[in-house]
Amino acid sequence: MKHLLSTQDLGDTEFEGILELAARFKRGESSSALLGKAVGLLFFNPSLRTRVSMDLAVSQLGGTPVTLDVGAGVWDMEYRDGAVMDGDKAEHVREGAAVLGRYVQALGVRSFPKMKNLEEDLADPVIAGFARHAGIPVLNLESMRDHPCQALADALTLREKLGPTRGRKLLLTWAYHPKPLPMAVPTAVVHVATRLGMDVTLAHPEGFGLPVAVMAAASANAKRSGGSLHVTSDATEGFRGADVVYAKSWGGIEWYGDWENEKRARADHRDWLVTEEKMARGAGARFMHCLPVRRNVVVADSVLDGPRSIVLDQAENRLHAQKAILEFLLATR
Ligand code: CP
């Protein structure tokens, strides 16, 4: 059974094959690889880009998308094994996944971490439950573990904009946000940028590091690809000479599940906003963000609306990358 839960699941041939096919789709190549097939798209959390681009990707390959919002027209689902289901959840992932597996040929699932218990969130229980019980390929549409669709679209975008990526400098900078957000996107970015051989600087205030396993995987990627990974708590250092500035906010691992204390800690870090002045230190740096983004909290209007911003290219490339992913998942069944 082939699932795609993280880009770390992909061998180099698979990774390169998906990117090459995505580029062909972008150039206008067509495919009916999903003719006669249905793909379930199950959302435990809101989405604009993932939802629309997945729906279109399935349709453009000749398939039928079945898009469902858990808890809104579809039974809310329990995921804990052994749970006594006397609360508001009417269906267990064990049956929900297995039933969907009898109707559709692949399943995309978005399920954000609960942001209360780090150990439980790191186990990614909802996505893991679907992968275990659906009996069909499962595609992660963003969970604690990764956001592989974003990562592959970003890899496509980086290659389009930079050409060869090896040795090019990418700054992934934490940004202030009024809420603690999941770590899926920063995880996806460090996984993929180190894999592309880039010199990656990860900048975040003290207490906002990424999980140990993510950093270990990124370091191993960098070693294999000839790239590098450097961590700093200096808000401006990484801008110097950067080819790419990728901004994202995420929750503080040091206060995980303790929002009141994290809120106090992050109040001091509003100056992590990406401004024109900081961008000017780069080597004509492109600005990237996965979207949605909070204007003038994460990034200044002038940067987001300026000529160096490539956020819309990233969003467009979600469609091309996901068509390639779907063909990869279903062609190998
Ligand atoms: N970048 C991204 O995944 O966007 P959505 O949350 O709108 O799907």
Short mmCIF file of C-alpha atoms and ligand atoms in Angstrom, two decimals:
data_model
loop_
_atom_site.label_atom_id
_atom_site.label_comp_id
_atom_site.label_asym_id
_atom_site.label_seq_id
_atom_site.Cartn_x
_atom_site.Cartn_y
_atom_site.Cartn_z
CA MET A 1 0.00 0.00 0.00
CA LYS A 2 1.47 3.34 -1.08
CA HIS A 3 0.66 6.32 1.16
CA LEU A 4 2.15 9.82 1.05
CA LEU A 5 2.25 11.19 4.59
CA SER A 6 5.55 13.10 4.32
CA THR A 7 8.07 13.89 1.59
CA GLN A 8 10.46 11.91 3.77
CA ASP A 9 8.49 8.81 2.63
CA LEU A 10 9.67 9.38 -0.96
CA GLY A 11 12.82 7.93 -2.45
CA ASP A 12 14.86 10.22 -4.70
CA THR A 13 13.49 8.66 -7.89
CA GLU A 14 9.91 9.09 -6.66
CA PHE A 15 10.55 12.66 -5.50
CA GLU A 16 12.14 13.67 -8.81
CA GLY A 17 9.48 11.79 -10.80
CA ILE A 18 6.65 13.72 -9.10
CA LEU A 19 8.36 17.06 -9.69
CA GLU A 20 9.07 16.23 -13.32
CA LEU A 21 5.45 15.17 -13.92
CA ALA A 22 4.16 18.29 -12.09
CA ALA A 23 6.24 20.48 -14.43
CA ARG A 24 4.79 18.63 -17.44
CA PHE A 25 1.25 19.21 -16.13
CA LYS A 26 2.08 22.88 -15.73
CA ARG A 27 3.26 23.03 -19.35
CA GLY A 28 -0.16 21.73 -20.41
CA GLU A 29 0.23 17.95 -20.61
CA SER A 30 -3.01 16.14 -19.91
CA SER A 31 -3.75 12.77 -18.35
CA SER A 32 -6.81 10.66 -17.65
CA ALA A 33 -5.05 8.55 -15.02
CA LEU A 34 -8.03 8.79 -12.65
CA LEU A 35 -10.75 7.92 -15.18
CA GLY A 36 -13.39 5.82 -13.42
CA LYS A 37 -11.80 6.46 -10.02
CA ALA A 38 -13.07 8.44 -7.04
CA VAL A 39 -10.91 10.24 -4.46
CA GLY A 40 -12.25 11.15 -1.02
CA LEU A 41 -11.03 14.47 0.43
CA LEU A 42 -11.74 14.59 4.14
CA PHE A 43 -11.26 17.83 6.05
CA PHE A 44 -11.18 17.98 9.84
CA ASN A 45 -10.03 21.64 9.51
CA PRO A 46 -10.70 24.54 7.13
CA SER A 47 -8.86 25.05 3.86
CA LEU A 48 -9.02 27.18 0.73
CA ARG A 49 -6.02 26.20 -1.41
CA THR A 50 -5.83 22.50 -0.56
CA ARG A 51 -9.54 21.98 -0.91
CA VAL A 52 -9.98 23.73 -4.27
CA SER A 53 -6.74 22.52 -5.85
CA MET A 54 -7.32 18.89 -4.80
CA ASP A 55 -10.89 18.94 -6.08
CA LEU A 56 -9.69 20.32 -9.43
CA ALA A 57 -6.69 17.99 -9.59
CA VAL A 58 -8.91 14.91 -9.28
CA SER A 59 -11.40 16.27 -11.86
CA GLN A 60 -8.69 17.28 -14.36
CA LEU A 61 -7.29 13.73 -14.25
CA GLY A 62 -10.74 12.37 -15.11
CA GLY A 63 -11.67 11.26 -11.59
CA THR A 64 -14.51 12.10 -9.20
CA PRO A 65 -13.66 14.09 -6.05
CA VAL A 66 -15.81 13.49 -2.96
CA THR A 67 -15.11 16.36 -0.55
CA LEU A 68 -16.31 15.98 3.03
CA ASP A 69 -16.14 18.19 6.15
CA VAL A 70 -15.90 16.10 9.30
CA GLY A 71 -18.42 17.28 11.90
CA ALA A 72 -20.35 19.35 9.32
CA GLY A 73 -22.57 17.00 7.32
CA VAL A 74 -20.31 14.03 8.10
CA TRP A 75 -20.26 12.41 11.58
CA ASP A 76 -17.61 13.77 13.88
CA MET A 77 -14.98 11.06 14.38
CA GLU A 78 -13.22 9.51 17.34
CA TYR A 79 -9.64 8.40 16.69
CA ARG A 80 -8.42 7.04 20.06
CA ASP A 81 -8.24 3.27 20.25
CA GLY A 82 -10.27 1.91 23.15
CA ALA A 83 -12.28 5.14 23.56
CA VAL A 84 -15.66 4.90 25.33
CA MET A 85 -17.71 6.76 22.74
CA ASP A 86 -20.35 8.30 24.98
CA GLY A 87 -19.54 11.91 23.93
CA ASP A 88 -20.38 13.83 20.77
CA LYS A 89 -18.40 11.66 18.32
CA ALA A 90 -20.66 9.17 16.56
CA GLU A 91 -18.17 7.35 14.31
CA HIS A 92 -14.71 5.87 14.86
CA VAL A 93 -11.90 6.33 12.34
CA ARG A 94 -11.64 2.52 12.19
CA GLU A 95 -15.06 2.22 10.51
CA GLY A 96 -15.07 5.65 8.84
CA ALA A 97 -11.80 4.94 7.05
CA ALA A 98 -12.69 1.37 6.15
CA VAL A 99 -16.12 2.35 4.78
CA LEU A 100 -14.64 5.15 2.63
CA GLY A 101 -12.08 2.62 1.42
CA ARG A 102 -14.92 0.57 -0.05
CA TYR A 103 -16.21 3.55 -2.06
CA VAL A 104 -13.16 5.48 -3.27
CA GLN A 105 -9.72 4.54 -4.63
CA ALA A 106 -7.64 7.04 -2.62
CA LEU A 107 -8.22 9.30 0.36
CA GLY A 108 -6.78 12.72 1.21
CA VAL A 109 -7.06 13.71 4.87
CA ARG A 110 -6.40 17.04 6.61
CA SER A 111 -6.21 16.83 10.39
CA PHE A 112 -4.36 19.45 12.41
CA PRO A 113 -2.81 18.59 15.78
CA LYS A 114 -4.87 19.43 18.87
CA MET A 115 -1.90 21.50 20.22
CA LYS A 116 -2.42 20.24 23.79
CA ASN A 117 -0.12 17.22 24.19
CA LEU A 118 3.11 17.12 22.16
CA GLU A 119 3.66 13.38 22.49
CA GLU A 120 0.13 12.59 21.29
CA ASP A 121 0.34 15.10 18.43
CA LEU A 122 3.71 13.75 17.27
CA ALA A 123 2.05 10.32 16.82
CA ASP A 124 -0.29 12.02 14.28
CA PRO A 125 -3.13 9.70 15.38
CA VAL A 126 -5.84 10.68 12.90
CA ILE A 127 -3.72 10.40 9.73
CA ALA A 128 -2.07 7.27 11.11
CA GLY A 129 -5.52 5.80 11.79
CA PHE A 130 -6.68 6.45 8.24
CA ALA A 131 -3.49 5.00 6.78
CA ARG A 132 -3.95 1.89 8.95
CA HIS A 133 -7.65 1.26 8.34
CA ALA A 134 -8.64 2.67 4.92
CA GLY A 135 -7.15 -0.15 2.84
CA ILE A 136 -6.39 2.36 0.03
CA PRO A 137 -3.64 4.97 -0.52
CA VAL A 138 -3.84 7.89 1.91
CA LEU A 139 -2.48 11.37 1.13
CA ASN A 140 -1.70 13.76 3.96
CA LEU A 141 -3.37 17.12 3.27
CA GLU A 142 -1.62 18.63 6.33
CA SER A 143 -1.16 17.17 9.78
CA MET A 144 1.35 17.46 12.60
CA ARG A 145 3.84 15.37 10.70
CA ASP A 146 4.14 17.28 7.43
CA HIS A 147 2.37 19.04 4.55
CA PRO A 148 3.79 17.10 1.59
CA CYS A 149 1.51 18.73 -1.02
CA GLN A 150 2.80 22.16 0.03
CA ALA A 151 6.38 20.89 0.09
CA LEU A 152 6.26 19.48 -3.44
CA ALA A 153 4.57 22.63 -4.80
CA ASP A 154 7.25 24.71 -3.09
CA ALA A 155 10.03 22.56 -4.53
CA LEU A 156 8.55 23.07 -8.00
CA THR A 157 8.37 26.83 -7.35
CA LEU A 158 11.95 27.03 -6.05
CA ARG A 159 13.29 25.26 -9.13
CA GLU A 160 11.26 27.48 -11.46
CA LYS A 161 12.53 30.65 -9.81
CA LEU A 162 16.13 29.71 -8.98
CA GLY A 163 17.05 27.02 -11.49
CA PRO A 164 19.52 24.68 -9.75
CA THR A 165 18.87 25.02 -6.00
CA ARG A 166 22.06 23.49 -4.63
CA GLY A 167 24.00 26.05 -2.59
CA ARG A 168 21.29 28.70 -2.80
CA LYS A 169 20.37 30.34 0.51
CA LEU A 170 16.91 29.93 2.01
CA LEU A 171 15.89 31.62 5.24
CA LEU A 172 12.90 30.04 6.99
CA THR A 173 11.88 32.65 9.52
CA TRP A 174 9.38 32.33 12.36
CA ALA A 175 6.89 35.19 12.47
CA TYR A 176 4.60 36.56 15.14
CA HIS A 177 0.93 35.47 15.03
CA PRO A 178 -1.84 35.90 17.58
CA LYS A 179 -2.42 32.10 17.76
CA PRO A 180 -0.16 29.05 18.14
CA LEU A 181 -0.19 27.42 14.69
CA PRO A 182 0.82 23.85 13.77
CA MET A 183 4.39 23.05 12.68
CA ALA A 184 3.47 21.24 9.47
CA VAL A 185 4.62 23.94 7.06
CA PRO A 186 7.98 24.74 8.69
CA THR A 187 8.53 20.99 8.86
CA ALA A 188 7.66 20.65 5.17
CA VAL A 189 9.98 23.52 4.24
CA VAL A 190 13.05 22.30 6.14
CA HIS A 191 12.50 18.76 4.85
CA VAL A 192 12.30 19.82 1.23
CA ALA A 193 14.81 22.70 1.14
CA THR A 194 17.54 20.53 2.70
CA ARG A 195 16.67 17.80 0.23
CA LEU A 196 17.16 20.28 -2.62
CA GLY A 197 20.71 20.96 -1.43
CA MET A 198 19.97 24.48 -0.22
CA ASP A 199 21.84 26.29 2.54
CA VAL A 200 18.98 26.64 4.99
CA THR A 201 18.86 29.02 7.92
CA LEU A 202 16.07 28.35 10.41
CA ALA A 203 15.43 31.47 12.50
CA HIS A 204 13.11 31.49 15.49
CA PRO A 205 13.01 33.00 18.99
CA GLU A 206 14.19 30.83 21.90
CA GLY A 207 11.54 28.20 22.72
CA PHE A 208 10.16 27.96 19.17
CA GLY A 209 12.38 25.18 17.80
CA LEU A 210 11.05 22.34 15.64
CA PRO A 211 10.75 18.76 16.98
CA VAL A 212 14.02 16.82 17.36
CA ALA A 213 13.03 14.22 14.75
CA VAL A 214 12.31 16.92 12.16
CA MET A 215 15.71 18.54 12.72
CA ALA A 216 17.44 15.16 12.55
CA ALA A 217 15.74 14.32 9.24
CA ALA A 218 16.59 17.76 7.82
CA SER A 219 20.24 17.43 8.88
CA ALA A 220 20.44 14.00 7.26
CA ASN A 221 18.90 15.41 4.08
CA ALA A 222 21.45 18.25 4.02
CA LYS A 223 24.31 15.82 4.48
CA ARG A 224 23.11 13.70 1.56
CA SER A 225 22.34 16.60 -0.77
CA GLY A 226 25.39 18.76 -0.07
CA GLY A 227 23.25 21.44 1.56
CA SER A 228 23.41 22.78 5.11
CA LEU A 229 21.17 23.61 8.05
CA HIS A 230 21.92 26.41 10.48
CA VAL A 231 19.72 27.55 13.39
CA THR A 232 19.67 31.06 14.85
CA SER A 233 17.55 33.05 17.30
CA ASP A 234 18.61 36.31 15.63
CA ALA A 235 15.64 37.83 13.79
CA THR A 236 17.76 39.56 11.11
CA GLU A 237 20.93 37.46 10.62
CA GLY A 238 19.46 35.03 8.08
CA PHE A 239 18.30 37.76 5.70
CA ARG A 240 21.87 38.60 4.75
CA GLY A 241 22.56 37.16 1.27
CA ALA A 242 19.32 35.14 1.22
CA ASP A 243 17.96 34.05 -2.17
CA VAL A 244 14.65 33.10 -0.60
CA VAL A 245 12.87 34.28 2.55
CA TYR A 246 10.10 31.90 3.63
CA ALA A 247 8.02 33.25 6.52
CA LYS A 248 5.75 31.20 8.74
CA SER A 249 4.46 31.32 12.28
CA TRP A 250 4.23 28.24 14.47
CA GLY A 251 3.60 27.31 18.08
CA GLY A 252 6.29 27.30 20.78
CA ILE A 253 7.45 23.79 21.60
CA GLU A 254 8.63 24.96 25.03
CA TRP A 255 5.07 25.91 26.08
CA TYR A 256 3.22 23.24 24.09
CA GLY A 257 -0.36 23.06 25.43
CA ASP A 258 0.23 26.03 27.76
CA TRP A 259 -1.15 28.91 25.70
CA GLU A 260 -1.32 31.49 28.49
CA ASN A 261 2.44 31.30 29.08
CA GLU A 262 3.24 31.07 25.38
CA LYS A 263 1.08 34.14 24.70
CA ARG A 264 3.16 36.14 27.19
CA ALA A 265 6.42 34.85 25.67
CA ARG A 266 5.47 35.61 22.07
CA ALA A 267 4.20 39.12 22.87
CA ASP A 268 7.87 40.21 22.87
CA HIS A 269 8.39 38.97 19.31
CA ARG A 270 6.13 41.18 17.20
CA ASP A 271 9.29 42.56 15.57
CA TRP A 272 9.74 39.28 13.66
CA LEU A 273 7.51 40.87 10.96
CA VAL A 274 9.10 40.60 7.48
CA THR A 275 9.69 44.15 6.21
CA GLU A 276 11.21 45.77 3.12
CA GLU A 277 14.17 46.84 5.23
CA LYS A 278 14.97 43.24 6.22
CA MET A 279 14.38 41.94 2.68
CA ALA A 280 16.87 44.51 1.36
CA ARG A 281 19.67 42.57 3.12
CA GLY A 282 19.03 39.60 0.81
CA ALA A 283 20.43 38.80 -2.62
CA GLY A 284 17.25 40.00 -4.37
CA ALA A 285 15.44 37.48 -2.20
CA ARG A 286 12.10 36.05 -3.25
CA PHE A 287 9.41 36.07 -0.59
CA MET A 288 7.48 32.84 0.05
CA HIS A 289 4.56 31.93 2.30
CA CYS A 290 2.14 29.01 2.06
CA LEU A 291 -0.93 31.26 2.67
CA PRO A 292 -3.21 32.18 4.29
CA VAL A 293 -1.11 34.98 5.77
CA ARG A 294 -1.89 37.79 8.22
CA ARG A 295 -0.87 41.05 6.54
CA ASN A 296 1.28 43.42 8.61
CA VAL A 297 1.56 40.80 11.36
CA VAL A 298 3.64 38.17 9.53
CA VAL A 299 4.70 40.26 6.51
CA ALA A 300 4.35 43.92 5.51
CA ASP A 301 1.96 44.75 2.66
CA SER A 302 4.82 46.22 0.63
CA VAL A 303 6.70 42.88 0.64
CA LEU A 304 3.65 40.70 -0.01
CA ASP A 305 2.44 42.94 -2.86
CA GLY A 306 5.93 43.65 -4.18
CA PRO A 307 7.79 42.17 -7.17
CA ARG A 308 9.80 39.67 -5.07
CA SER A 309 6.70 37.94 -3.71
CA ILE A 310 6.03 34.52 -5.29
CA VAL A 311 3.20 33.40 -3.02
CA LEU A 312 0.69 33.15 -5.88
CA ASP A 313 3.07 30.95 -7.89
CA GLN A 314 3.33 28.68 -4.86
CA ALA A 315 -0.45 28.49 -4.61
CA GLU A 316 -0.85 27.76 -8.35
CA ASN A 317 1.76 25.03 -8.17
CA ARG A 318 -0.31 23.20 -5.58
CA LEU A 319 -2.61 22.12 -8.43
CA HIS A 320 0.19 20.85 -10.71
CA ALA A 321 2.03 19.09 -7.88
CA GLN A 322 -1.10 17.37 -6.60
CA LYS A 323 -2.01 16.05 -10.04
CA ALA A 324 1.43 14.45 -10.14
CA ILE A 325 1.01 13.08 -6.59
CA LEU A 326 -2.38 11.56 -7.43
CA GLU A 327 -0.99 9.90 -10.53
CA PHE A 328 1.95 8.60 -8.49
CA LEU A 329 -0.34 7.18 -5.77
CA LEU A 330 -2.90 5.59 -8.06
CA ALA A 331 -0.62 4.44 -10.87
CA THR A 332 1.39 2.33 -8.43
CA ARG A 333 -1.59 0.41 -7.00
N1 CP B 1 -1.36 26.42 2.19
C1 CP B 1 -2.49 25.77 2.47
O1 CP B 1 -2.47 24.57 2.78
O2 CP B 1 -3.63 26.51 2.35
P1 CP B 1 -5.08 26.08 2.86
O3 CP B 1 -4.98 25.95 4.37
O4 CP B 1 -6.00 27.17 2.44
O5 CP B 1 -5.42 24.76 2.26
#
